[in-house]
mmCIF file of C-alpha atoms in Angstrom:
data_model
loop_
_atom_site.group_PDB
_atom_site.id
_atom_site.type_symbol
_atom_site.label_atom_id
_atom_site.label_comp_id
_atom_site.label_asym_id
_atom_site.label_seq_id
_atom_site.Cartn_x
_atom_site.Cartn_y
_atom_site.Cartn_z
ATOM 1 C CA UNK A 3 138.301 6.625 243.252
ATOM 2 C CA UNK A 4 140.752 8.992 242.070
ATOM 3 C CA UNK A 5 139.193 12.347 244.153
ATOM 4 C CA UNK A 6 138.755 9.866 247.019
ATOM 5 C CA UNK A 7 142.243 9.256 247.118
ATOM 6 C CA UNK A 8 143.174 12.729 247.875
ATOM 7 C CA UNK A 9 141.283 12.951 250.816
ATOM 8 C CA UNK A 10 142.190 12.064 254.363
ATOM 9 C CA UNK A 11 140.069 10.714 256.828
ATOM 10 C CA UNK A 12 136.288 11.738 256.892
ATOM 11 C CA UNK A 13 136.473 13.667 254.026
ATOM 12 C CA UNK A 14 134.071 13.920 251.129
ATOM 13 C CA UNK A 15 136.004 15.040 248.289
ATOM 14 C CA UNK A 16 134.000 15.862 244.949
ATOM 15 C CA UNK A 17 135.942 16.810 241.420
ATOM 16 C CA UNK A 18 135.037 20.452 240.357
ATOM 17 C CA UNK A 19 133.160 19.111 237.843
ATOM 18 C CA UNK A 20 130.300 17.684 240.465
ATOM 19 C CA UNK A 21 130.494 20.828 242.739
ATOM 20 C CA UNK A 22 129.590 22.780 239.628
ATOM 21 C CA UNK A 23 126.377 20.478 239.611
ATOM 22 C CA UNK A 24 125.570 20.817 243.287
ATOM 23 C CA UNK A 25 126.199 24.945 242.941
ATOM 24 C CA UNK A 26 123.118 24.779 241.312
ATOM 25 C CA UNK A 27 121.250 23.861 244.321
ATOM 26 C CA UNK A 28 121.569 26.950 247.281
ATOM 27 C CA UNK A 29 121.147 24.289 249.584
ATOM 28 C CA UNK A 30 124.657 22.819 249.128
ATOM 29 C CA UNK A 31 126.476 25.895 248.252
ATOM 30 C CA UNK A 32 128.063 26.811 251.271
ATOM 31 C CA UNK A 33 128.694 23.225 252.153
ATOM 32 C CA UNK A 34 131.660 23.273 249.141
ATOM 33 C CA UNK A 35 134.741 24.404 249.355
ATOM 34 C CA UNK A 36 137.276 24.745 246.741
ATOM 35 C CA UNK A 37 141.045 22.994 247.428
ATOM 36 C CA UNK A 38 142.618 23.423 243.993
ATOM 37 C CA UNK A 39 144.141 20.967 242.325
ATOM 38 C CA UNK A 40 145.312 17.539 242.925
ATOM 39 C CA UNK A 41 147.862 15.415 241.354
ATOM 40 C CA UNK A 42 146.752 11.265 240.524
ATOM 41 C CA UNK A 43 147.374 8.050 238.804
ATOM 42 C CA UNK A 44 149.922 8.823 235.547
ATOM 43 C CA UNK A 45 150.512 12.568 236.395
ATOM 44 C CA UNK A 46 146.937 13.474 235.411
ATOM 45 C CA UNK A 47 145.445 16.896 237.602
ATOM 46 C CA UNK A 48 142.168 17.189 239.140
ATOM 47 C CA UNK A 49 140.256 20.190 240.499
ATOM 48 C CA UNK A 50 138.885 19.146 243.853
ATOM 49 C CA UNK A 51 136.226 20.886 245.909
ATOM 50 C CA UNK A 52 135.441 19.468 249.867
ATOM 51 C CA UNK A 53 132.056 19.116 250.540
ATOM 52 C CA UNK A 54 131.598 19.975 254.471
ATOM 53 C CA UNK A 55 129.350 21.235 256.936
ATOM 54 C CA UNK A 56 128.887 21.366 260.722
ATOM 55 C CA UNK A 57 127.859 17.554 260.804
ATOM 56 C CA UNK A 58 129.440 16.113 257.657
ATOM 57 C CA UNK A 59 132.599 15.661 255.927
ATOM 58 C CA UNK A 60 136.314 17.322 256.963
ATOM 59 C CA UNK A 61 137.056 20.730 257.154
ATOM 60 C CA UNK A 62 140.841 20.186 257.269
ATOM 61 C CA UNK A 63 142.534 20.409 253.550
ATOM 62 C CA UNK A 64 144.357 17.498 252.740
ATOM 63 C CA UNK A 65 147.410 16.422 253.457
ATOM 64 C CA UNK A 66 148.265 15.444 249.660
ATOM 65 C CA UNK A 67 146.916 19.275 248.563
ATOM 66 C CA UNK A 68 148.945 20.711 251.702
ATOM 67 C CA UNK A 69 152.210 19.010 250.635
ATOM 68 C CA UNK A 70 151.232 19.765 246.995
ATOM 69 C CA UNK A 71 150.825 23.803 248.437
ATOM 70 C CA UNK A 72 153.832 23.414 250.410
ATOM 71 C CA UNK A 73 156.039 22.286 246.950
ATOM 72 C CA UNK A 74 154.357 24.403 245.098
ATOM 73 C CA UNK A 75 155.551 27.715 247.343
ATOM 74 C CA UNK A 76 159.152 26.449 247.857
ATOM 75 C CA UNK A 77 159.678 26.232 243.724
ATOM 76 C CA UNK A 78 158.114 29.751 243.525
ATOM 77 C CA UNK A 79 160.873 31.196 245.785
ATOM 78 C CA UNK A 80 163.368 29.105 244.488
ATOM 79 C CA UNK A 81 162.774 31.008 241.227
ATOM 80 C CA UNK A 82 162.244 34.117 242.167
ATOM 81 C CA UNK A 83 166.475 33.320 244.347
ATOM 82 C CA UNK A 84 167.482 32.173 240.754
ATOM 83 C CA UNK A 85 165.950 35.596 238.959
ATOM 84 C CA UNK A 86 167.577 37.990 241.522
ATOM 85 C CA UNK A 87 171.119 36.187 241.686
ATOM 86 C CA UNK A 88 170.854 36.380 237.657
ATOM 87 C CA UNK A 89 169.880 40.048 238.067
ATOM 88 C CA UNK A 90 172.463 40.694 240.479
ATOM 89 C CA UNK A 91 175.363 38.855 238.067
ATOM 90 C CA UNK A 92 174.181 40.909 235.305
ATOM 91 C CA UNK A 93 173.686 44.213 237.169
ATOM 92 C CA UNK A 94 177.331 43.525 238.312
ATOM 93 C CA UNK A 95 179.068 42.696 235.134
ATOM 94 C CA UNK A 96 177.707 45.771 232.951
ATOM 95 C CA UNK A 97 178.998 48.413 236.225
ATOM 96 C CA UNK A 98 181.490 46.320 236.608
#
């Protein structure tokens, strides 16, 4: 229920965990797709795969993993800001 709730509409979300099972089979292989991760109940993380193909499932990713993506990118700049105004600070105080 968990991997289901990541998922939009039409798709057919599997954890990692499965889609290691089904790699074994070539037939499903390039029906998987790997999202990354995925945040549920309590804060726990799950590795999600979509399973898709011409006639099944959603090829879009998620909007919960596309927010999630989106977050994820805006703290990663927001850190590297905060390292080069600390750099800058620095630089400036020792030429001072």
């Amino acid at each position: 229920q968990r991997v289901m709730d990541c998922g939009d509409a039409g798709h057919i979300l599997v954890s990692k965990h499965v889609a290691e099972d089904f790699e074994h089979y070539a037939r499903w292989r390039p029906y998987l797709h790997e999202l990354g991760e995925c945040e549920v109940k309590h804060g726990a993380r799950i590795s999600l795969v979509n399973l898709y193909g011409d006639s099944i499932g959603n090829a879009d990713v998620p909007g919960k993993i596309r927010q999630a993506k989106r977050e994820q990118a805006r703290a990663s700049r927001d850190g590297r800001k905060r390292i080069l105004v600390a750099t800058s600070i620095m630089a400036a105080a020792v030429l001072g």
